[in-house]
Coordinates of C-alpha atoms and ligand atoms in Angstrom, one line a residue:
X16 CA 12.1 -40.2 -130.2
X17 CA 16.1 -39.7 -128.9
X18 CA 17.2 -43.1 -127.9
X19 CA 16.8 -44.0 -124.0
X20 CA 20.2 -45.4 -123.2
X21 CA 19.9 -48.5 -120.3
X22 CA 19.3 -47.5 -117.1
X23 CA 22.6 -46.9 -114.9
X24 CA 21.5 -49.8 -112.3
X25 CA 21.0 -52.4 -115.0
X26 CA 22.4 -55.5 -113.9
X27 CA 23.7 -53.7 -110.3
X28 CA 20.9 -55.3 -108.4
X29 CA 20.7 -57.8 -106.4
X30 CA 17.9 -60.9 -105.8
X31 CA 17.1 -60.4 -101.6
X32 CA 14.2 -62.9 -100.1
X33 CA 11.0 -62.3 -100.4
X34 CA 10.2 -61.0 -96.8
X35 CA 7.5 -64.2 -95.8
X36 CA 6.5 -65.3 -98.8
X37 CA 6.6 -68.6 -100.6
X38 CA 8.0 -69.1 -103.8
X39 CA 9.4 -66.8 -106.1
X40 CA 8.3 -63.1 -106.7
X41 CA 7.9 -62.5 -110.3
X42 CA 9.6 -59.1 -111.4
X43 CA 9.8 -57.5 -114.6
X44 CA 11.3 -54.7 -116.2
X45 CA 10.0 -52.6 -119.2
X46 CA 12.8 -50.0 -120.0
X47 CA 13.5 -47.6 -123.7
X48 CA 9.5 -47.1 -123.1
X49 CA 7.6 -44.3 -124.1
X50 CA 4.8 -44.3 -121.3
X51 CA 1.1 -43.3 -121.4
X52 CA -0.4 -43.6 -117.9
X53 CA -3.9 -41.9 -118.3
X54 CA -3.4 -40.3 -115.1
X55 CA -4.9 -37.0 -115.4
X56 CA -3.9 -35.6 -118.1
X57 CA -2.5 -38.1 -121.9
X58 CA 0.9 -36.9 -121.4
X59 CA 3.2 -39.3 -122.5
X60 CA 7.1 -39.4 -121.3
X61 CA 10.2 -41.5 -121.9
X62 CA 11.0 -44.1 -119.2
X63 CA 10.5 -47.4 -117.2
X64 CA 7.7 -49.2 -116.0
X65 CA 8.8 -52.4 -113.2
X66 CA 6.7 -54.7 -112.0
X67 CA 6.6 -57.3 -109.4
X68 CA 4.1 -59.9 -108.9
X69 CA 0.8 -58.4 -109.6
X70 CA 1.7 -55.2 -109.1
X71 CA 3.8 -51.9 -110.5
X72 CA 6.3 -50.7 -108.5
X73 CA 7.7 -48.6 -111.0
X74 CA 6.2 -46.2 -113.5
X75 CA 8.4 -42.8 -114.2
X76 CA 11.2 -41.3 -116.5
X77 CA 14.8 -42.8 -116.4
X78 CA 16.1 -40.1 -114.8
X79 CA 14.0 -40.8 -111.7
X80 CA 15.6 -44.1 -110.9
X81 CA 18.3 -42.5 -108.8
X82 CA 15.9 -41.0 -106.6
X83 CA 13.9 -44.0 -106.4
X84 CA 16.8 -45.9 -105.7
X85 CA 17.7 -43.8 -102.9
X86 CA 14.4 -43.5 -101.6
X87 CA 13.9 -47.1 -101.6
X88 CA 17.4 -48.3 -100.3
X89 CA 15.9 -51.5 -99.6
X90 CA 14.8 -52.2 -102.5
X91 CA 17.6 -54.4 -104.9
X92 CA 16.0 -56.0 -107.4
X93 CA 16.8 -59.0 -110.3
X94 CA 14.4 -59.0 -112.7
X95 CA 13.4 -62.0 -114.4
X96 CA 12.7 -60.9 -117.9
X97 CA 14.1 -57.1 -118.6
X98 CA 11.9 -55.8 -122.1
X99 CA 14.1 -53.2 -124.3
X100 CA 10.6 -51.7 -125.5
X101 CA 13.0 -50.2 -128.7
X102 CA 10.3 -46.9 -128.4
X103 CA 6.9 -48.7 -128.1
X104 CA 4.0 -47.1 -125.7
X105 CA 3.0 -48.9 -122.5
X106 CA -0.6 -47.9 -121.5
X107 CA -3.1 -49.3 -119.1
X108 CA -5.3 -52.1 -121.2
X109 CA -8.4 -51.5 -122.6
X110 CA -11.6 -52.4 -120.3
X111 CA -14.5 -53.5 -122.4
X112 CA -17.0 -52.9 -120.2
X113 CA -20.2 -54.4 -121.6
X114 CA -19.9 -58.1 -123.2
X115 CA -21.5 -61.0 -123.4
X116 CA -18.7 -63.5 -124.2
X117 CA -19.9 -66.5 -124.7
X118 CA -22.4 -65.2 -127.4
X119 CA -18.9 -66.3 -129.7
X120 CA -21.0 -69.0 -130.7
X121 CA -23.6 -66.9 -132.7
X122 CA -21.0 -64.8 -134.7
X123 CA -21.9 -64.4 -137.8
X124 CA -24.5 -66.9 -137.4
X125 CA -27.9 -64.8 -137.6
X126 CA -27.1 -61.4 -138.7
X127 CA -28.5 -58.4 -140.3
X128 CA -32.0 -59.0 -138.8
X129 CA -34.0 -56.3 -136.1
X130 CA -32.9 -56.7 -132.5
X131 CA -36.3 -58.3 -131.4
X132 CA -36.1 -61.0 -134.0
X133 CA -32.1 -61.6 -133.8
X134 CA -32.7 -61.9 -129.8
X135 CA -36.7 -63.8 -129.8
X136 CA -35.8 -66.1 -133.0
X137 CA -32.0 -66.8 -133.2
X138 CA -30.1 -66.2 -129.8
X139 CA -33.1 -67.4 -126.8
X140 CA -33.5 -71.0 -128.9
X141 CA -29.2 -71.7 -129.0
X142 CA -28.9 -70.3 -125.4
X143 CA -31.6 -73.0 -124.6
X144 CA -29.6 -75.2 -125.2
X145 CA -26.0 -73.9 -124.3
X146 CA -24.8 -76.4 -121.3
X147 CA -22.1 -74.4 -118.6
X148 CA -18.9 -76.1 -120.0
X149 CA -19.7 -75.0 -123.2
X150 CA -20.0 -71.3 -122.1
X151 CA -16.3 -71.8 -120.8
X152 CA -15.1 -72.9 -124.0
X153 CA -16.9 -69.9 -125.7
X154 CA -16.2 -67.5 -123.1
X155 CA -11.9 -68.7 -123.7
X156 CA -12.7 -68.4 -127.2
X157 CA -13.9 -64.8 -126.5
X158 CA -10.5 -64.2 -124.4
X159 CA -8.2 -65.3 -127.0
X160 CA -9.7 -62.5 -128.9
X161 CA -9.6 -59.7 -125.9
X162 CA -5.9 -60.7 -124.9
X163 CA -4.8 -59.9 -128.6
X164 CA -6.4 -56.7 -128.9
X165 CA -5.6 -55.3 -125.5
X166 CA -8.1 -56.1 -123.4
X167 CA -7.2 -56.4 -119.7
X168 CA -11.0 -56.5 -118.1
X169 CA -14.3 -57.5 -119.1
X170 CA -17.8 -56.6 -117.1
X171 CA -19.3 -59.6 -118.8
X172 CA -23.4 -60.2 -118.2
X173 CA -24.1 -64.0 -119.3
X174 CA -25.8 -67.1 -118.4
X175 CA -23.5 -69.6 -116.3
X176 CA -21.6 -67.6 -113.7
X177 CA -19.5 -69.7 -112.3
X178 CA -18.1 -71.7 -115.8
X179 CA -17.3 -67.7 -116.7
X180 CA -15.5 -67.1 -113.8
X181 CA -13.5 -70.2 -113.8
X182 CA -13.0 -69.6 -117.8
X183 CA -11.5 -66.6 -116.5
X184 CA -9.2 -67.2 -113.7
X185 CA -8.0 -70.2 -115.9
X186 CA -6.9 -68.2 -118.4
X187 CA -5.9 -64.7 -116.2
X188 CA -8.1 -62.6 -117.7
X189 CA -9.8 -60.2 -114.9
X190 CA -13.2 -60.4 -115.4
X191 CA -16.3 -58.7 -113.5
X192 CA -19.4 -60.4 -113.9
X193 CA -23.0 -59.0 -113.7
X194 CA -26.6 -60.4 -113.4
X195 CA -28.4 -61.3 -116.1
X196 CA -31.5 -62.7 -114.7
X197 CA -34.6 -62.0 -116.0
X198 CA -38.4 -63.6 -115.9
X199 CA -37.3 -66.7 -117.7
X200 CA -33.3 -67.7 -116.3
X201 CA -31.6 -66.9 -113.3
X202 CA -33.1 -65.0 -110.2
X203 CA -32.8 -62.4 -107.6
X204 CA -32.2 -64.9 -105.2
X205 CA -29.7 -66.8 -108.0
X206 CA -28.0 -63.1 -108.6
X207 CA -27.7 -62.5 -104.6
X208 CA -25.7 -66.6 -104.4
X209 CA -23.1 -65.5 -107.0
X210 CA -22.8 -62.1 -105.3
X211 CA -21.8 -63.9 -102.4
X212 CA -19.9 -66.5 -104.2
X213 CA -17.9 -64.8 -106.9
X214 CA -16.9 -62.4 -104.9
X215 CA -13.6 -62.8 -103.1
X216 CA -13.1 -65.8 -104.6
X217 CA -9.8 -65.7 -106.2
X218 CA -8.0 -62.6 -107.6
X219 CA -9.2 -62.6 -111.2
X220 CA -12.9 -62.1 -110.7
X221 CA -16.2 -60.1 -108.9
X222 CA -19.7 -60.2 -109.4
X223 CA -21.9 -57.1 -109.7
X224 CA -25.7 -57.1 -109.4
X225 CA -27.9 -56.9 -111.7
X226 CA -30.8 -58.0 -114.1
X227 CA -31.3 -58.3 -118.0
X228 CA -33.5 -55.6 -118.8
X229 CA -36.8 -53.7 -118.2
X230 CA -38.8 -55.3 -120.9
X231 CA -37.4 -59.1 -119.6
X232 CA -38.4 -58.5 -116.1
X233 CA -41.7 -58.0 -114.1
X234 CA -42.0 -55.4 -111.7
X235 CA -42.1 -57.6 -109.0
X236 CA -38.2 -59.1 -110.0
X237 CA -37.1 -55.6 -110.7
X238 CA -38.2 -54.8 -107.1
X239 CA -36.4 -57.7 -106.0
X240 CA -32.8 -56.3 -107.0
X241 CA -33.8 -52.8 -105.9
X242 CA -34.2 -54.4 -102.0
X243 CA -30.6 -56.8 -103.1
X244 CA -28.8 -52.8 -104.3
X245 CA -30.4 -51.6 -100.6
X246 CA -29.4 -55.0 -98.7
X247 CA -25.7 -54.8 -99.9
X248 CA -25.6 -50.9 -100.6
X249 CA -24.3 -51.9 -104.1
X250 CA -24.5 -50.5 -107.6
X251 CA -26.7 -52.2 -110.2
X252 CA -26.0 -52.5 -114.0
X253 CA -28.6 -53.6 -116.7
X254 CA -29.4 -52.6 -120.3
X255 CA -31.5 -49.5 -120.6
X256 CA -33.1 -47.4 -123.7
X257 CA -31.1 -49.9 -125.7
X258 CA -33.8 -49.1 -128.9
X259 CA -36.6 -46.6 -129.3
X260 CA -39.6 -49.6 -128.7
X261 CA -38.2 -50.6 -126.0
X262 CA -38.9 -47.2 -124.3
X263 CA -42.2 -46.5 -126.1
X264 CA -43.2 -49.7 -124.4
X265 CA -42.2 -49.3 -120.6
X266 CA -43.8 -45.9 -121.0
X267 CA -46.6 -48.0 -121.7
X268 CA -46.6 -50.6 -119.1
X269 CA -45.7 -47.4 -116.4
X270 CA -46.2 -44.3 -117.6
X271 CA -42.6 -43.6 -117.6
X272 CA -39.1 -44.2 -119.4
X273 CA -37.0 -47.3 -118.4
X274 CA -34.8 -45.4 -116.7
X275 CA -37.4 -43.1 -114.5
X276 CA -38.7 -46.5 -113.6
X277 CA -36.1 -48.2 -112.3
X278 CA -34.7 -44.8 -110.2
X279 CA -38.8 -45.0 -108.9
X280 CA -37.8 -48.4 -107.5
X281 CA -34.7 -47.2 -105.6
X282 CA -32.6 -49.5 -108.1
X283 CA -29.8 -47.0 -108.4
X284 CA -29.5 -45.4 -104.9
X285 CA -26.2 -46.8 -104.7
X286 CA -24.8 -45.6 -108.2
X287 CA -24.4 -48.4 -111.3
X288 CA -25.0 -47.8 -114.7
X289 CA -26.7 -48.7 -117.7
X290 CA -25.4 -50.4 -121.0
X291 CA -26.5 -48.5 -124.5
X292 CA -28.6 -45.7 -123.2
X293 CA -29.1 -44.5 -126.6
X294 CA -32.4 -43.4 -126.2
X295 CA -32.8 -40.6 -122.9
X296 CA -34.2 -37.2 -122.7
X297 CA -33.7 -34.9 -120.7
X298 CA -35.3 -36.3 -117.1
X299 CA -33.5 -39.4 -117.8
X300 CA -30.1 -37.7 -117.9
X301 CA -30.8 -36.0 -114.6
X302 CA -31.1 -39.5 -112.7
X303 CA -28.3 -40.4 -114.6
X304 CA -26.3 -37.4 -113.0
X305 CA -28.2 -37.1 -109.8
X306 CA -27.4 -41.1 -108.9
X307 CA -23.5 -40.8 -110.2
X308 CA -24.1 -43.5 -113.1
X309 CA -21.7 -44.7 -115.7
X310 CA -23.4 -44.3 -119.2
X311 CA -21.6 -47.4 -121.2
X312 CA -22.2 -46.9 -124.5
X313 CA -21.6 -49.8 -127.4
X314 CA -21.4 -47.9 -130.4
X315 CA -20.8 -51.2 -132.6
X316 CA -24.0 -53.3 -131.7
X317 CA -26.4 -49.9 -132.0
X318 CA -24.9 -49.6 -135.3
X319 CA -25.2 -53.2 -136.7
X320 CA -28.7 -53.9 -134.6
X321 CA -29.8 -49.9 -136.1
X322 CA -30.8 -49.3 -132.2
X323 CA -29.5 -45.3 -132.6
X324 CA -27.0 -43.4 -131.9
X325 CA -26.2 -42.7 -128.0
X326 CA -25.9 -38.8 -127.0
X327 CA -22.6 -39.1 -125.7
X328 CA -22.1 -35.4 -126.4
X329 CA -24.7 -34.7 -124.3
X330 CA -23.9 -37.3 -121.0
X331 CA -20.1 -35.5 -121.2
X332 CA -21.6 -32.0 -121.0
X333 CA -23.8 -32.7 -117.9
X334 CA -20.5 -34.4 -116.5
X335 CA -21.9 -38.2 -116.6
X336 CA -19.3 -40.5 -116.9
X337 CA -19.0 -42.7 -120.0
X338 CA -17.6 -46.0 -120.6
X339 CA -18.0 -48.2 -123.4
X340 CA -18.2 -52.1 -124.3
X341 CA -18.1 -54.1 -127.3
X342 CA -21.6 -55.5 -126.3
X343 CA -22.0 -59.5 -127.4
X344 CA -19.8 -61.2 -130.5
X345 CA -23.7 -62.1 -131.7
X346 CA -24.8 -58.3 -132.5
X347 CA -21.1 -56.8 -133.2
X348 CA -19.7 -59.1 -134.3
X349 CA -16.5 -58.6 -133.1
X350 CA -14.6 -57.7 -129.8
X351 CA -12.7 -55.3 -130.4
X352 CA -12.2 -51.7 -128.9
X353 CA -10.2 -50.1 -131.3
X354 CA -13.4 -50.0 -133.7
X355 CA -15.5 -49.1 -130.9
X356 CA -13.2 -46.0 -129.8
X357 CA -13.6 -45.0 -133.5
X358 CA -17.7 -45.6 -133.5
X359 CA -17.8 -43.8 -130.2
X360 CA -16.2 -40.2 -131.8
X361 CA -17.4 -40.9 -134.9
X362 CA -20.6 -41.3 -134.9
X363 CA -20.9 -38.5 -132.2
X364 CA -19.6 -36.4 -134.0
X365 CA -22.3 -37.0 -136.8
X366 CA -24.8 -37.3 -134.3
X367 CA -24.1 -33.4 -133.3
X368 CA -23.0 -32.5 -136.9
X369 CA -19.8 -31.3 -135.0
X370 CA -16.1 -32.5 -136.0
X371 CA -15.1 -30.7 -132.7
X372 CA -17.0 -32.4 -130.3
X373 CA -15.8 -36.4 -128.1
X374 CA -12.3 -35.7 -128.7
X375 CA -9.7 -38.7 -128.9
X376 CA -8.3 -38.3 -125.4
X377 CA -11.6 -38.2 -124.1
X378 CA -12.5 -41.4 -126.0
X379 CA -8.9 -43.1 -124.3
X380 CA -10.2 -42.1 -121.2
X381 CA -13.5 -43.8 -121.2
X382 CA -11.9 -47.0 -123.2
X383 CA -9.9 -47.0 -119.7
X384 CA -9.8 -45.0 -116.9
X385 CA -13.8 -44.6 -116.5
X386 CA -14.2 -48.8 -117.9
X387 CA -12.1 -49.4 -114.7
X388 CA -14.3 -47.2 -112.5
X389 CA -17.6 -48.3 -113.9
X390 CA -16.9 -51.9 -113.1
X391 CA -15.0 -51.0 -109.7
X392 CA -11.9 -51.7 -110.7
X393 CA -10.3 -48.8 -108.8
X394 CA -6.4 -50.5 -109.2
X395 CA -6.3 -51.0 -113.0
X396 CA -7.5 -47.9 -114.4
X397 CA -4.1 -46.1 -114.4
X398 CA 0.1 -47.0 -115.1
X399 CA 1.1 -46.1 -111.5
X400 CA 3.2 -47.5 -109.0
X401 CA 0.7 -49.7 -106.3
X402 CA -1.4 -50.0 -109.2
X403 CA -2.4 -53.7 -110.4
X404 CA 0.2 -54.6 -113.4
X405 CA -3.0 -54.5 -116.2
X406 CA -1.4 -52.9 -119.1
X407 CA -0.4 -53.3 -122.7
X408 CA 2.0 -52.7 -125.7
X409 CA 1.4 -50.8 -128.7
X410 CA 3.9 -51.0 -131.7
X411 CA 4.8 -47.7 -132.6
X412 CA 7.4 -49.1 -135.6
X413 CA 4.0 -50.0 -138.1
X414 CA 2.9 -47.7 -140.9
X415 CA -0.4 -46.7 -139.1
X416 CA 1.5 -44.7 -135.9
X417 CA 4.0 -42.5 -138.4
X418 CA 4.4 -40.0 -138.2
X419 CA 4.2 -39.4 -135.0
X420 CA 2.6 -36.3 -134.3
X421 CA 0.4 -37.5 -131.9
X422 CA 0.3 -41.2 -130.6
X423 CA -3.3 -40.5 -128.5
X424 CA -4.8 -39.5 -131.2
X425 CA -3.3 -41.9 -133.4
X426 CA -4.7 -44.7 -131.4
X427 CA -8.3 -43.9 -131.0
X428 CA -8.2 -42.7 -135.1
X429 CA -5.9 -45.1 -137.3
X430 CA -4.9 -47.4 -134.1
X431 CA -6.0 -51.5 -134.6
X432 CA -5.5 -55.0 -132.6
X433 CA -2.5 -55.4 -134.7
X434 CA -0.8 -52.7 -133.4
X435 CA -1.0 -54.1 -129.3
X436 CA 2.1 -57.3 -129.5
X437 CA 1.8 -57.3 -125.6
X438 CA -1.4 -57.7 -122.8
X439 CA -0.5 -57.8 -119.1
X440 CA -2.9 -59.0 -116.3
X441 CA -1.8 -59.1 -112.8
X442 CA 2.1 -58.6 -113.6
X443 CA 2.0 -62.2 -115.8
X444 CA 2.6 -61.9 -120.0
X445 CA -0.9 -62.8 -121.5
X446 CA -0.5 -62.2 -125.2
X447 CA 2.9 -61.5 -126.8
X448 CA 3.3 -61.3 -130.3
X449 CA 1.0 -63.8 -131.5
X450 CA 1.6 -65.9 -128.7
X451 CA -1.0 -67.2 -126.1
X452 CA -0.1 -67.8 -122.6
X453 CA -3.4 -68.9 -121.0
X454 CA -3.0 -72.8 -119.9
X455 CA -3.8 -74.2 -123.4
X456 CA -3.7 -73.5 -126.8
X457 CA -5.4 -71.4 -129.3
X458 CA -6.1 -74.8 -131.5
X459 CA -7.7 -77.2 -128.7
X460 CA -10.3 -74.1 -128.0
X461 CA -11.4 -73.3 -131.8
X462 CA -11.5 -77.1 -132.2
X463 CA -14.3 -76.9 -128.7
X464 CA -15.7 -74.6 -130.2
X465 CA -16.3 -76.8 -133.3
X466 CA -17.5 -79.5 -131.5
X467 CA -20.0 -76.7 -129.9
X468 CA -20.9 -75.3 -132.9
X469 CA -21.8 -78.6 -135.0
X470 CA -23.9 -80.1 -131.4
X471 CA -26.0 -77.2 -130.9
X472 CA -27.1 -76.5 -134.7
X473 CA -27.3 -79.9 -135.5
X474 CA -30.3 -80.1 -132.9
X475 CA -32.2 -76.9 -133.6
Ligands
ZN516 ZN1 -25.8 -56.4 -124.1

């Protein structure tokens, strides 16, 4: 890469008042960037990226800046913090867009057993007893680890809404939450009251409705969130075809796959999606395309759990769009998306015995663009100017990016959480180089977590 020399208007501009606003606007300027924005196509150019408050206002080559400048004359701008990026890539974070974070508390605690005994034996008894601050301390816990591997948004599905969303918004991290009632915790009625109050409530999180799963849910409930999806004209998210006896049974019960089902209920008349979806035919995939659903697939929990591989090859061709989650820290075990952009091509690639097939740009795409989409985040899905400031820093000057043939690629293929040194959310510095900045230290939450840890086994 030739070296980007400062921009001519470095240090020429000049503070003005923030028209009506209180207290100061927080501005900051990335410059000697190399710039992926995942618009359209992964072309990747030398430049700047500005950004004020929450927002971008910047996001093009150097060159540009003149025309900017004279475009915007009334723009003149000090910038608080200017970041010589020295050649790194600035791309829009990664949005992990099925988790259960405050499932921390089971990592590594019950592994390498089937998905009905893991969930019936080891995870139901410990979420008996999990009490809503605890689930704030996991769900931090869970953050510390999205923030340092580039995680800017989480659609998160887990017991105590509201202790999630203020875990959140206390630590910046943008989080869209989704129902997760089923015939034993929560309700339609519960699901409809954090619809209503999670949504608008402060800029970090929204609420999305939606239930458990098929198997966890009478009809009767399932009808319930159909008439909420009708009522608010709203997408619905659950888990679906997660393992082959799971479909073998609602076939069962109904004479029909969990996904024919739930479309027999009018539950995705407004569009959602379902998490996993590993195991569809052919009918399912045409009320997956018919009803414009997000297929989020979670490559690392299917593998561990041995639920299947998703057809992902398949939901591309017909045109479904894909987006994919790290699923819980219990059946992962971690939370990271680098592994599960690798899982995603990898294993879909075996799957159709075709090294050609889910190349890496498509795999970017759906680790961000289509994440952002799925959970209706339509402002964070791109590096634009208007956009939402959500973006991150990858270090192009370790042993993993050289040589540099072709940085996309390398990401989604030889990429790791070591190589992001930089999340953004909402134009404020998260994560930088090792470094935490979420209202309290890495220590005091493992230590929580501890405490968490040694209450909750101690009475099983
Ligand atoms: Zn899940």
């Amino acid at each position: 890469m030739k070296a980007i020399k400062p921009s001519p208007f470095r240090g020429r501009w000049h503070e003005v008042p923030d028209e009506g606003k209180k207290g100061r606007t927080m501005r900051i300027r990335f410059y000697n960037a190399r710039i992926l924005t995942m618009k359209e196509n992964a072309e990747i150019f030398e430049g700047e990226l500005w950004t004020s408050d929450d927002k971008i206002i910047y996001c093009d080559t150097t060159d540009q800046i003149t025309d900017y400048y004279k475009e915007n004359p009334e723009v003149m701008l000090v910038f608080d913090r200017e970041i010589d990026c020295k050649g790194n890539l600035l791309m829009p974070g990664f949005k992990n867009a099925h988790t259960h974070s405050g499932m921390t508390l089971m990592r590594s605690r019950a592994d390498d057993l089937p998905l009905a005994e893991w969930l019936n034996e080891q995870v139901f008894p410990v979420e008996a007893k999990l009490t809503a601050e605890d689930i704030y301390y996991l769900t931090q816990l869970a953050i510390l680890e999205y923030l340092d591997g580039g995680i800017t948004s989480i659609f998160d599905m887990y017991l105590t809404p509201e202790s999630i969303a203020d875990a959140c918004r206390d630590a910046g991290m943008r989080c869209v939450q989704v129902g997760a009632a089923n015939n034993f915790s929560q309700s339609a009625e519960f699901v409809e009251e954090m619809y209503n109050k999670i949504n608008g409530k402060d800029e970090y999180n929204s609420y999305i409705i939606g239930f458990h799963a098929e198997y966890t849910c009478s009809k009767e409930l399932l009808q319930k969130f159909s008439d909420l999806a009708h009522k608010y004209k709203a997408p619905v998210f659950t888990h679906i075809a997660e393992t082959a006896p799971e479909v073998a049974g609602c076939r069962e019960r109904y004479g029909m796959s969990p996904l024919q089902l739930l479309d027999s209920l009018g539950m995705f008349d407004y569009g959602g999606g379902g998490y996993h979806l590993v195991h569809t035919d052919e009918a399912d995939m045409d009320i997956l395309k018919k009803r414009g659903m997000y297929a989020v697939t979670n490559p690392g929990s299917n593998t561990k759990l041995a639920s299947g591989i998703a057809p992902i090859n398949d939901y591309l061709k017909r045109g479904i769009p894909v987006a994919i989650g790290t699923d819980g820290p219990g059946s992962n075990n971690c939370l990271n998306m680098f592994r599960e952009m690798f899982l995603v091509t990898g294993l879909g690639k075996l799957r159709e015995n075709d090294a050609a097939c889910i190349d890496a740009i498509e795999v970017l795409k759906m680790a961000t663009v289509n994440g952002a989409h799925a959970m209706g985040l339509k402002d964070s899905d791109c590096l634009e100017a208007g956009k939402l400031a959500d973006l991150i820093m990858i270090d192009m000057s370790q042993p993993n990016m050289h040589p540099v043939n072709n940085i996309a690629k390398n990401i989604v293929y030889s990429g790791s959480n070591s190589n992001v040194i930089l999340t953004m959310i909402g134009g404020v510095i998260r994560y930088e180089k090792g470094e935490y900045n979420i209202g309290r230290s890495s220590q005091e939450i493992y230590s929580k977590v501890e405490e968490i840890k040694d209450r909750i086994y101690k009475e099983l």
